[in-house]
PDB file of C-alpha atoms in Angstrom:
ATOM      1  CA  UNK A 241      -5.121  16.735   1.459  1.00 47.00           C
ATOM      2  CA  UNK A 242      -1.711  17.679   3.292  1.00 50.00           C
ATOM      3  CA  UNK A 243      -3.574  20.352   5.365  1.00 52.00           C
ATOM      4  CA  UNK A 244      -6.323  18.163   6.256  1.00 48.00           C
ATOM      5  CA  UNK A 245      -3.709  15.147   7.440  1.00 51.00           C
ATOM      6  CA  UNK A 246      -1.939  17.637   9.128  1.00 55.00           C
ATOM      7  CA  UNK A 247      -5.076  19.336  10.855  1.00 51.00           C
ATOM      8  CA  UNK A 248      -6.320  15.580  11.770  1.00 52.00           C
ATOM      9  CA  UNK A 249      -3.556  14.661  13.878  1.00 55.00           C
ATOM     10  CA  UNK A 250      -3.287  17.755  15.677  1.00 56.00           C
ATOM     11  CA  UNK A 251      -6.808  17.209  16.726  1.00 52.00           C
ATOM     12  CA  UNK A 252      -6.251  13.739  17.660  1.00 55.00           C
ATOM     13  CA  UNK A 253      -2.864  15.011  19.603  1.00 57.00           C
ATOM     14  CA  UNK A 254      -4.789  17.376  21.551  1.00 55.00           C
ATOM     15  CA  UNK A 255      -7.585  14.940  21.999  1.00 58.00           C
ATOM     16  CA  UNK A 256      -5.153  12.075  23.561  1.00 57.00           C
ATOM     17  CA  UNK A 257      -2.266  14.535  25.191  1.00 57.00           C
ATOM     18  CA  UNK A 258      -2.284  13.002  28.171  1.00 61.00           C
ATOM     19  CA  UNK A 259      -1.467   9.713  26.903  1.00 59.00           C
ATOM     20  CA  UNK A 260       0.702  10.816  24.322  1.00 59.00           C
ATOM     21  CA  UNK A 261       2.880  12.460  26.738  1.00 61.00           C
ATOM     22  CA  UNK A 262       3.441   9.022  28.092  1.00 63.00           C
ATOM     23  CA  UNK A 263       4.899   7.815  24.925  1.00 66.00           C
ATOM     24  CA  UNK A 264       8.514   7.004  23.921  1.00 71.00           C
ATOM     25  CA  UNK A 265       9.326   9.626  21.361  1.00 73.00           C
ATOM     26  CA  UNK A 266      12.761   9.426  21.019  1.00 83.00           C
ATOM     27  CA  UNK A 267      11.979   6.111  18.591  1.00 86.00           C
ATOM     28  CA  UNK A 268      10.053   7.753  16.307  1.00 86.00           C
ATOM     29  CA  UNK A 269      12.655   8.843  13.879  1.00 89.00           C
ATOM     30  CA  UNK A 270      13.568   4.667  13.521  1.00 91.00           C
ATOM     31  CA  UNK A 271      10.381   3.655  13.452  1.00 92.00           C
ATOM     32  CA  UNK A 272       9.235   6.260  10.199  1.00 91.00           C
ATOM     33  CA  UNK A 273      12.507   5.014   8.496  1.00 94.00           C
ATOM     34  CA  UNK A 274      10.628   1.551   9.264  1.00 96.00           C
ATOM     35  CA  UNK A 275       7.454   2.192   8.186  1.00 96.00           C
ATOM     36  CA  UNK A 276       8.634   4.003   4.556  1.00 96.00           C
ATOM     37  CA  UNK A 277       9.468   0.094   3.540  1.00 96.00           C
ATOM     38  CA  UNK A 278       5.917  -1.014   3.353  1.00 96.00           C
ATOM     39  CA  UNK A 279       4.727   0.711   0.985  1.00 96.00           C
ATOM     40  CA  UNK A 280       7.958   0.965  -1.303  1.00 96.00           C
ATOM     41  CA  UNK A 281       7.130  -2.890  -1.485  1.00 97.00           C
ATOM     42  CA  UNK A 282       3.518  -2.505  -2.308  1.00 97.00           C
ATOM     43  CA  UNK A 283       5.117  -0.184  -5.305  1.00 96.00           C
ATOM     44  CA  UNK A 284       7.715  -2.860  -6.622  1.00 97.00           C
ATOM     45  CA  UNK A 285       4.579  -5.435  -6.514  1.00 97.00           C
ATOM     46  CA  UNK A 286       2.776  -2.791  -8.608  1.00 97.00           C
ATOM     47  CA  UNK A 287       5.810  -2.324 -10.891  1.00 97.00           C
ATOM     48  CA  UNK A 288       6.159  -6.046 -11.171  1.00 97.00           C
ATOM     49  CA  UNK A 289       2.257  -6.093 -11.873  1.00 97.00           C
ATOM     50  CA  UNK A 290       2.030  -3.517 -14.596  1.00 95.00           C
ATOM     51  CA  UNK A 291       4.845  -5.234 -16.450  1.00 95.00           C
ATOM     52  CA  UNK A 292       3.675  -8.545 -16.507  1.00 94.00           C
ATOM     53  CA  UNK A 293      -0.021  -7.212 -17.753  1.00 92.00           C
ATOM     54  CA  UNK A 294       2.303  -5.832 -20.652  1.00 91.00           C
ATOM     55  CA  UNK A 295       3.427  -2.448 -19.844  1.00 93.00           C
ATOM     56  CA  UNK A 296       6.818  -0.563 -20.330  1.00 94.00           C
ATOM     57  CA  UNK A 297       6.565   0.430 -16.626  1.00 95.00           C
ATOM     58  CA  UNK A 298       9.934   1.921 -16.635  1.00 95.00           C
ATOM     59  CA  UNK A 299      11.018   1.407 -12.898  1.00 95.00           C
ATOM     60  CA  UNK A 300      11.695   4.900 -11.519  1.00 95.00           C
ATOM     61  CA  UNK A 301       9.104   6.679 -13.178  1.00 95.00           C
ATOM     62  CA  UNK A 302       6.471   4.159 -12.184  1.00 96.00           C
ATOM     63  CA  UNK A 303       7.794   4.120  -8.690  1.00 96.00           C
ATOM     64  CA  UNK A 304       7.105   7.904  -9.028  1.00 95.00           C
ATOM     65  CA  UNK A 305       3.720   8.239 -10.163  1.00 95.00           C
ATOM     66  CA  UNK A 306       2.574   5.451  -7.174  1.00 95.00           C
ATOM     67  CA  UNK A 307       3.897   7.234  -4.640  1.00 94.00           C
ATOM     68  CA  UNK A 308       2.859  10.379  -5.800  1.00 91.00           C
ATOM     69  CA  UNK A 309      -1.037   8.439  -6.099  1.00 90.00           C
ATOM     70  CA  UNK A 310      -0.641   6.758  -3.046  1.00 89.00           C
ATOM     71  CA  UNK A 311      -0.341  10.195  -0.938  1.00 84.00           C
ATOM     72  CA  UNK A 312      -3.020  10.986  -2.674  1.00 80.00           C
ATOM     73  CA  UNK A 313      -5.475   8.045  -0.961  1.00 73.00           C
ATOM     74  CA  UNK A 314      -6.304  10.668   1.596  1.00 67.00           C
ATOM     75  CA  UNK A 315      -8.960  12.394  -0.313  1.00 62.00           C
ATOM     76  CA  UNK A 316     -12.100  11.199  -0.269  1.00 56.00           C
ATOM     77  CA  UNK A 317     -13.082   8.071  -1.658  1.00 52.00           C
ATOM     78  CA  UNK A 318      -9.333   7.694  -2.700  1.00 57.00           C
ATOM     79  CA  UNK A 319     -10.570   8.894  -6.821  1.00 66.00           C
ATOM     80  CA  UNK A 320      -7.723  11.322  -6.930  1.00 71.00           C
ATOM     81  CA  UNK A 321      -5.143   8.253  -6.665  1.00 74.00           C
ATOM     82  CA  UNK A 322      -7.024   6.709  -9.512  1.00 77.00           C
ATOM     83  CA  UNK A 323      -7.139   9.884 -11.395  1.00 80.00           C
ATOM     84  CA  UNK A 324      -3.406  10.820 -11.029  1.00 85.00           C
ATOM     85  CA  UNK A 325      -2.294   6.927 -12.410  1.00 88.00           C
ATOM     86  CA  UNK A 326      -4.584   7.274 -15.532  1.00 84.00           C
ATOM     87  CA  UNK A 327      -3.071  10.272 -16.698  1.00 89.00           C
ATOM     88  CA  UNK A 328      -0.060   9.246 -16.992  1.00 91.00           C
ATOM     89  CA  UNK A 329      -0.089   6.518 -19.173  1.00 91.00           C
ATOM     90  CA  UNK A 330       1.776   7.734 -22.189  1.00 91.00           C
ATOM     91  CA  UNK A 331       4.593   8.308 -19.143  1.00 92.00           C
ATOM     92  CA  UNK A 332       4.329   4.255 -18.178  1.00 94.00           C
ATOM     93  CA  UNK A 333       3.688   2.809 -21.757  1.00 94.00           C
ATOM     94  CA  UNK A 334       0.822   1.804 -20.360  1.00 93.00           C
ATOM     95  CA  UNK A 335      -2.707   1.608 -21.634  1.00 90.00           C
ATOM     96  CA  UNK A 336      -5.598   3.056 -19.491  1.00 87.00           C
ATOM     97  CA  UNK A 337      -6.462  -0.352 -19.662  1.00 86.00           C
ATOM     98  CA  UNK A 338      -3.595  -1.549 -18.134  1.00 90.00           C
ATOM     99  CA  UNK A 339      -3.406   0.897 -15.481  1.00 92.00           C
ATOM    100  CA  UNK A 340      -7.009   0.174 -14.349  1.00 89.00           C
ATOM    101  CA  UNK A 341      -6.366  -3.840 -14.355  1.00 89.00           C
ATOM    102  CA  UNK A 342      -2.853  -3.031 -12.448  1.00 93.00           C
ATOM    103  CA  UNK A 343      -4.329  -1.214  -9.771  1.00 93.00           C
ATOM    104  CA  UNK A 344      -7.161  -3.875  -9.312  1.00 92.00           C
ATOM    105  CA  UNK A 345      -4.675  -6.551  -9.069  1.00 95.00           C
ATOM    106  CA  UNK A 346      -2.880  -4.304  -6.499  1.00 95.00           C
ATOM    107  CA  UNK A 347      -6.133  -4.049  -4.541  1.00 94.00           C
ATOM    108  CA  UNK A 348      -6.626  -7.742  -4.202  1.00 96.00           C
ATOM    109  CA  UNK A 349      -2.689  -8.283  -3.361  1.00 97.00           C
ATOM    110  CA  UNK A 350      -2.701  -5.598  -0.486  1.00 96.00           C
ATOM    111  CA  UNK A 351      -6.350  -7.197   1.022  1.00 96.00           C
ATOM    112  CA  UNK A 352      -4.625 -10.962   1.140  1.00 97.00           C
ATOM    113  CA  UNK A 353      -0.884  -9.998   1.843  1.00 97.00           C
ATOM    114  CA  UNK A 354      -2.717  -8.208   4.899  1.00 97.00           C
ATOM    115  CA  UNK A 355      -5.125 -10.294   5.841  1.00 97.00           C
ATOM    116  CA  UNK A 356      -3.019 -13.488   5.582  1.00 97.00           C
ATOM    117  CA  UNK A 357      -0.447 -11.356   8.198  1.00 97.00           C
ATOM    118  CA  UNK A 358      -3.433 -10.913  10.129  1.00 97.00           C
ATOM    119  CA  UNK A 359      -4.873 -14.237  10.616  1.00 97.00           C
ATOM    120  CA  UNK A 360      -1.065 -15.676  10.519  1.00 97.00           C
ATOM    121  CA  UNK A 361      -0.099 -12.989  13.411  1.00 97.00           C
ATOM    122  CA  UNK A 362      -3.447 -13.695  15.732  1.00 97.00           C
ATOM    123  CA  UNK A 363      -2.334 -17.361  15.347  1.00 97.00           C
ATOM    124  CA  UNK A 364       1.252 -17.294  16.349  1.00 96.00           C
ATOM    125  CA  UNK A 365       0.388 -14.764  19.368  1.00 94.00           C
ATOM    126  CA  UNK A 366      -2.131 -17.819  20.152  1.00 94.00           C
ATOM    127  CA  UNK A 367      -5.290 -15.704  20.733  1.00 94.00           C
ATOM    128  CA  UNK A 368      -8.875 -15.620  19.199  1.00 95.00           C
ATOM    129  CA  UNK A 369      -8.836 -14.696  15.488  1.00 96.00           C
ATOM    130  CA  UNK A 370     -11.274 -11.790  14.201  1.00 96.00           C
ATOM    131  CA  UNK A 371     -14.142 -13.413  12.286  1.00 95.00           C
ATOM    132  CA  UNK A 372     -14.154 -10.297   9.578  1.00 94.00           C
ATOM    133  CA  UNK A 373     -10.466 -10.967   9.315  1.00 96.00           C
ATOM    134  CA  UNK A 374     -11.014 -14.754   8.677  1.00 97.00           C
ATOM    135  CA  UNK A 375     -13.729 -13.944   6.227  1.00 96.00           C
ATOM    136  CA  UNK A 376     -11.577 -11.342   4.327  1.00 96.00           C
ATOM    137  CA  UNK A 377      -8.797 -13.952   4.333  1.00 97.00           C
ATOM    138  CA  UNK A 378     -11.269 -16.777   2.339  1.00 97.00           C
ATOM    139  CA  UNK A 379     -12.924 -14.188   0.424  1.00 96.00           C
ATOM    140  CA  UNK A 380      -9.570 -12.822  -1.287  1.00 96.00           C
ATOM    141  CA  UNK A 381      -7.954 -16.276  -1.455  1.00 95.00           C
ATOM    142  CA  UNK A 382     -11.227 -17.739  -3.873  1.00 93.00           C
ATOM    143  CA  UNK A 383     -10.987 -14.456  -5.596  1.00 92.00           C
ATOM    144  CA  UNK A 384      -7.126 -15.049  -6.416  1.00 92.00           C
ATOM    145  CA  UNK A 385      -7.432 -18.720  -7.396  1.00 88.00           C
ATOM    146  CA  UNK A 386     -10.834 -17.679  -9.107  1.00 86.00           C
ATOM    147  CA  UNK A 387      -9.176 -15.130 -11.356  1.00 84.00           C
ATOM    148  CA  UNK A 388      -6.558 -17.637 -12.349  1.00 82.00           C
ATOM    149  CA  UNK A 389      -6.368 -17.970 -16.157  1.00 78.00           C
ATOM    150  CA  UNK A 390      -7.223 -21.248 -16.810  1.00 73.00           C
ATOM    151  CA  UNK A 391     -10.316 -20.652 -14.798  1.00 71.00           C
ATOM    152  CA  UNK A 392     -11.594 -17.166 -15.910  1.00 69.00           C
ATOM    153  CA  UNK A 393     -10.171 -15.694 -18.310  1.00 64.00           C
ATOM    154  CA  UNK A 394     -11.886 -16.607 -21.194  1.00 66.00           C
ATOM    155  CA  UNK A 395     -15.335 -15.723 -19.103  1.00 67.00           C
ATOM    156  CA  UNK A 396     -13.816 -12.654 -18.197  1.00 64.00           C
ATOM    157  CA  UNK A 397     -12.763 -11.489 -21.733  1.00 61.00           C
ATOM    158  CA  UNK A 398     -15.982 -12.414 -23.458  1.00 64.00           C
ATOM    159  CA  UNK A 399     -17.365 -10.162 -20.490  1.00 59.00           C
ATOM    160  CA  UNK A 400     -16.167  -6.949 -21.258  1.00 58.00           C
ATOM    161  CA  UNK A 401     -15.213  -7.280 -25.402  1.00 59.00           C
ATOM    162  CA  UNK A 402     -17.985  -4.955 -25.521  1.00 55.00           C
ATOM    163  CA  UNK A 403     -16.417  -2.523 -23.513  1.00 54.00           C
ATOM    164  CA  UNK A 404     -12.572  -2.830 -24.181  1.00 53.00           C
ATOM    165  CA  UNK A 405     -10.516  -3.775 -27.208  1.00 51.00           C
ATOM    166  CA  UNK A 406      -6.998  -4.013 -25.152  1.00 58.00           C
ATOM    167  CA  UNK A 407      -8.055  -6.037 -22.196  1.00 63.00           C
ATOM    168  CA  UNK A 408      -4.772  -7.501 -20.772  1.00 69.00           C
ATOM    169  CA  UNK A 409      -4.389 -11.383 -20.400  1.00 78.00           C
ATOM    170  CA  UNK A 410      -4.631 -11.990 -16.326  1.00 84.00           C
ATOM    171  CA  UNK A 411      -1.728 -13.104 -14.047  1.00 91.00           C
ATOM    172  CA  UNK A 412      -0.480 -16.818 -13.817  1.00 90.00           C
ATOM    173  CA  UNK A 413      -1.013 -18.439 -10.260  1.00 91.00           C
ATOM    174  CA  UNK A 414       2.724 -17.860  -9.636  1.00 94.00           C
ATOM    175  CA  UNK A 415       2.824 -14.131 -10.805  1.00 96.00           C
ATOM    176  CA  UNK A 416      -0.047 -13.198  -8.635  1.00 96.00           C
ATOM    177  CA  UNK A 417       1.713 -15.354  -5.314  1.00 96.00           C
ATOM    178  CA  UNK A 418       4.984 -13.544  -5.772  1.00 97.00           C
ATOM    179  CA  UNK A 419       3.395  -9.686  -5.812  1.00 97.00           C
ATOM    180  CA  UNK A 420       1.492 -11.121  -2.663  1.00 97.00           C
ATOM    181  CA  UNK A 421       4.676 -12.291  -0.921  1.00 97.00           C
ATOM    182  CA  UNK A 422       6.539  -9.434  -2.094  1.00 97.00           C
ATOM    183  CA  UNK A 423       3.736  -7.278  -0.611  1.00 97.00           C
ATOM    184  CA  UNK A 424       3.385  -9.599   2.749  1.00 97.00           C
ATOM    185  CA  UNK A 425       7.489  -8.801   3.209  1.00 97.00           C
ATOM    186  CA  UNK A 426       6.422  -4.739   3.967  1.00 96.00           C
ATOM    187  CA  UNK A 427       4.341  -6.562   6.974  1.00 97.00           C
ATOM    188  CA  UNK A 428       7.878  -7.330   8.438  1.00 97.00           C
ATOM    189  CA  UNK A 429       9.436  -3.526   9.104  1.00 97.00           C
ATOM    190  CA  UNK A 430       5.789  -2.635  10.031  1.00 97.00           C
ATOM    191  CA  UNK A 431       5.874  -5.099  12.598  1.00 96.00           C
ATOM    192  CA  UNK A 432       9.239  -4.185  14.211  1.00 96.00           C
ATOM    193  CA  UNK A 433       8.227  -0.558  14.211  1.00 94.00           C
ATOM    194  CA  UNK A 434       4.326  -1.632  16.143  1.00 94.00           C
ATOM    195  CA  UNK A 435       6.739  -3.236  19.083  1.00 93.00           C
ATOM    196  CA  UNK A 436       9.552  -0.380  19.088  1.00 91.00           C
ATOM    197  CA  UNK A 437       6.508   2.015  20.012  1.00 88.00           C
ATOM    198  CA  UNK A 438       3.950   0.539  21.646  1.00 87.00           C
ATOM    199  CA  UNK A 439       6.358  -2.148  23.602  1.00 85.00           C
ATOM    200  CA  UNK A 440       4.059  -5.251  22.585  1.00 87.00           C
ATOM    201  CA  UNK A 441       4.940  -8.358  21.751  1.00 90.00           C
ATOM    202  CA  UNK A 442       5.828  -8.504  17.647  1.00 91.00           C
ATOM    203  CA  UNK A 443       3.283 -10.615  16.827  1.00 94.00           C
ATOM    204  CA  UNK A 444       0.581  -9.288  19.088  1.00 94.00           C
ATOM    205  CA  UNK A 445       1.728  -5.643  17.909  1.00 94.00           C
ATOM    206  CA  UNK A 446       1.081  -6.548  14.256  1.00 96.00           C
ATOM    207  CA  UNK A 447      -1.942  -8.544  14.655  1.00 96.00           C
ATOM    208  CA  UNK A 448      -3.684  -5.786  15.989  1.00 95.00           C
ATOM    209  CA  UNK A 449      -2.268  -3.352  13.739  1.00 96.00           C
ATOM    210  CA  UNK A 450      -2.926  -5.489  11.310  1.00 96.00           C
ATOM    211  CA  UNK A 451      -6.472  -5.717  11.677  1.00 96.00           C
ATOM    212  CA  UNK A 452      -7.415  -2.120  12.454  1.00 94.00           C
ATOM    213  CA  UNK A 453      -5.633  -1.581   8.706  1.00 93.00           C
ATOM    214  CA  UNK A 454      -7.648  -4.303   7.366  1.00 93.00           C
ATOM    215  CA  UNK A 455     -10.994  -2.759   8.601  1.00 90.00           C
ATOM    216  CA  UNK A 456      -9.633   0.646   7.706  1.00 86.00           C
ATOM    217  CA  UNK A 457      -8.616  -0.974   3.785  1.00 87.00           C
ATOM    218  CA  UNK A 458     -12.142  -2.099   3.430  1.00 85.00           C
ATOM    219  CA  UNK A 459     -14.317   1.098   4.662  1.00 78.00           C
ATOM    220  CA  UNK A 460     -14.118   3.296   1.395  1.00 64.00           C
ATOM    221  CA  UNK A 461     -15.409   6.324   2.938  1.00 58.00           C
ATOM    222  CA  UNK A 462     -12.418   6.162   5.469  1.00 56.00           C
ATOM    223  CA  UNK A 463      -9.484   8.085   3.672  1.00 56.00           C
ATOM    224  CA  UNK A 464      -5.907   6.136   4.260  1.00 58.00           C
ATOM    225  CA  UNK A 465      -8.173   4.595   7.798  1.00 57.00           C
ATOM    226  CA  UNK A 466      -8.299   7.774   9.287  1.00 64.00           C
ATOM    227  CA  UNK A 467      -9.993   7.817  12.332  1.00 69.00           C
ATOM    228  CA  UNK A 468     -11.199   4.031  12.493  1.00 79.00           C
ATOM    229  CA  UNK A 469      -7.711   2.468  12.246  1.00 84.00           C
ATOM    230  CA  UNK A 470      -6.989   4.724  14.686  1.00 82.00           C
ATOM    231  CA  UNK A 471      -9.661   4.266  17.239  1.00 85.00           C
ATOM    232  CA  UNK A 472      -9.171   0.116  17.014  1.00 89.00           C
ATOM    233  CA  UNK A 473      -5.431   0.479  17.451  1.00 90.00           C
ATOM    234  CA  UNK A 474      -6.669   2.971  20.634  1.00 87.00           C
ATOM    235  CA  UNK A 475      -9.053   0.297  21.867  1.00 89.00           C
ATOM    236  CA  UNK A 476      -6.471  -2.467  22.040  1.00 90.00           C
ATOM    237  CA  UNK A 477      -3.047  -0.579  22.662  1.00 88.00           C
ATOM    238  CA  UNK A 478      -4.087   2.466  23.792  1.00 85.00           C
ATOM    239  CA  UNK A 479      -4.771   5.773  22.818  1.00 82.00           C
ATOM    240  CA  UNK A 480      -1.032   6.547  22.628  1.00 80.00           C
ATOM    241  CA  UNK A 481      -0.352   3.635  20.808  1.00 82.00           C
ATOM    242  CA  UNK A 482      -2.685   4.859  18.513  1.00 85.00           C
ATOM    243  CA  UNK A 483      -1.629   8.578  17.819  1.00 83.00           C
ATOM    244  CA  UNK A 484       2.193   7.682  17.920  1.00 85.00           C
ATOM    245  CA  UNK A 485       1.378   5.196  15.470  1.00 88.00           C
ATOM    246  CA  UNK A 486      -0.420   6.972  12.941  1.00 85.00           C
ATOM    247  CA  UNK A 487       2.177   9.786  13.289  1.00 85.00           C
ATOM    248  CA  UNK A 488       4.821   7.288  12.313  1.00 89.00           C
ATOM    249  CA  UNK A 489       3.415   6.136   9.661  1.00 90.00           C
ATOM    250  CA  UNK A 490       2.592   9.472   7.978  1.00 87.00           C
ATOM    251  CA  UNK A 491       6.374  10.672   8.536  1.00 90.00           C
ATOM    252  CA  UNK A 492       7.163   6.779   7.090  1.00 93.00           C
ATOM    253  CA  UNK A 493       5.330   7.807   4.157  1.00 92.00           C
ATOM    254  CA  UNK A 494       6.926  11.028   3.506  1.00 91.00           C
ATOM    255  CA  UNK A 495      10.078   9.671   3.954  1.00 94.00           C
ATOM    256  CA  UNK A 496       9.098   6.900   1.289  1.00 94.00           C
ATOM    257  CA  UNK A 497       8.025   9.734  -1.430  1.00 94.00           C
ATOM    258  CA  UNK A 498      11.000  11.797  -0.725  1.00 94.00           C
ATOM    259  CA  UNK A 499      13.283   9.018  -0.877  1.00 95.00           C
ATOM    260  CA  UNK A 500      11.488   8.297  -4.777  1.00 96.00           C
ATOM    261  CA  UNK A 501      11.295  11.623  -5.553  1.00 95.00           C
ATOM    262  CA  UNK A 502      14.797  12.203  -4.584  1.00 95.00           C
ATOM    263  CA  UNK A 503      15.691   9.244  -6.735  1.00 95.00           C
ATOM    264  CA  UNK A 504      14.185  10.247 -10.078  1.00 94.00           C
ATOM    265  CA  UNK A 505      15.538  13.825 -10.228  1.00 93.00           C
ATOM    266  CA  UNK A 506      18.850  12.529  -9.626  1.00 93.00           C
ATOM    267  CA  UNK A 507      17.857  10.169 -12.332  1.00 91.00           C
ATOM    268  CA  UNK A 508      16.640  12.950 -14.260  1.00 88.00           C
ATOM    269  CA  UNK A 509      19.871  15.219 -13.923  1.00 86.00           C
ATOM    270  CA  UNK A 510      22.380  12.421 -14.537  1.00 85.00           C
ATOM    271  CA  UNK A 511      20.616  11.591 -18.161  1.00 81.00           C
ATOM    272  CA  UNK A 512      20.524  15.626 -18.818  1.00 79.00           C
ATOM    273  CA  UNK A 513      24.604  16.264 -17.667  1.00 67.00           C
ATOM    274  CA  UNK A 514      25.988  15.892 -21.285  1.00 61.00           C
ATOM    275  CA  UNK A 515      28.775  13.768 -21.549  1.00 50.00           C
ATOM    276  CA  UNK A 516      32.113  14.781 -21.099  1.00 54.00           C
ATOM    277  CA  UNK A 517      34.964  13.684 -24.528  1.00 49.00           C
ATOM    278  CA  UNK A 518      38.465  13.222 -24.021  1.00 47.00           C
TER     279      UNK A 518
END
């Protein structure tokens, strides 16, 4: 998966050198220290998430294993991510259950934290909004007040009792709103690092970047939006915009999982040191 990221954006370097050459690089460092705060809050929501749906979800070790599933998105059809989370339940206290209920909700939260930015962006910058972005934005909302309790959950445990003896109760109204604005705060880093490099306004900046990720979220067969989120972000900003952009973000990333990783060995290391005795 690394090799083929890697191998992607030299292509797409070479492709667009002339207009990358035109580009600002000496940002770049700020704006992946930017962009490694987006997803760090999509892993708190998912933290938050798996504990509420009854979980142990210690904090550093689930931080861990999202990360390390998130990175992972990049291969096709995103299955590996899946994959990675179930087997480590006995690590999360979680069942496989859980896991696979978590990582819906997360789904959902991600699609409306985003598309809510986008259709809130589009607005504030005072041009059109996207119809599929619109759409997306109705769509999620009925699917979020739909899968309240009081509304669903008794349909949706008589549904699968056949099929699961563990099934978790479903998130209050409240619960589910707070992972969403938790999620929606990433949006704000992500904006300031979409005007440090491309020099747009913030709100235009993020509208469009927040639509080319929507588009990219919903096309399964587009690992992480490679390639489309690329080539609306190039039809709108640029095709400099575009590859600076999706640079960013992967070194954002990195920087995200090595700030984790970094984390839970020194975690690790401080509960192995054995105490010293006076």
């Amino acid at each position: 998966m690394a090799i083929a990221t890697v191998a992607g954006l030299g292509v797409a370097v070479w492709k667009w050198r002339d207009a990358a050459a035109h580009v600002d690089w000496r940002v770049l460092p700020w704006t992946a220290l930017l962009l490694a705060l987006p997803p760090l809050a999509q892993a708190a929501a998912f933290v938050f998430v798996l504990r509420r749906l009854g979980a142990r979800a210690p904090a550093l070790d689930t931080l861990l294993v999202w990360m390390r599933s998130f990175l992972a998105r990049y291969a096709p059809s995103g299955a590996a991510g899946v994959v990675m989370r179930s087997r480590e339940g006995t690590r999360l206290g979680a069942s496989a259950t859980q896991l696979w209920a978590a990582t819906a909700y997360e789904q959902l939260i991600a699609l409306l934290a985003g598309a809510a930015v986008c259709v809130g962006a589009f607005l504030v910058a005072r041009t059109p909004v996207p119809w599929p972005a619109a759409v997306v934005l109705g769509v999620a909302a009925a699917l979020a007040v739909a899968l309240r309790p009081a509304f669903s959950e008794r349909w949706v445990r008589r549904l699968l009792r056949r099929r699961t003896a563990d099934l978790p109760r479903l998130l209050r109204g409240r619960e589910l709103a707070l992972a969403v604005a938790v999620t929606a705060l990433g949006w704000i880093p992500t904006a300031l690092a979409v005007h440090l490099l491309t020099k747009s306004t913030v709100t235009g900046g993020v509208a469009v970047y927040a639509f080319a990720w929507l588009v990219g979220f919903l096309v399964p067969l587009a690992p992480g939006g490679l390639g489309l989120r690329d080539g609306l972000i190039a039809a709108s900003l640029g095709p400099g915009a575009a590859i600076v952009l999706r640079i960013a973000s992967t070194l954002g990333e990195v920087v995200g999982f090595v700030g984790v990783e970094g984390a839970w060995r020194l975690s690790r290391f401080a509960q192995r040191r054995p105490m010293r005795t006076t």
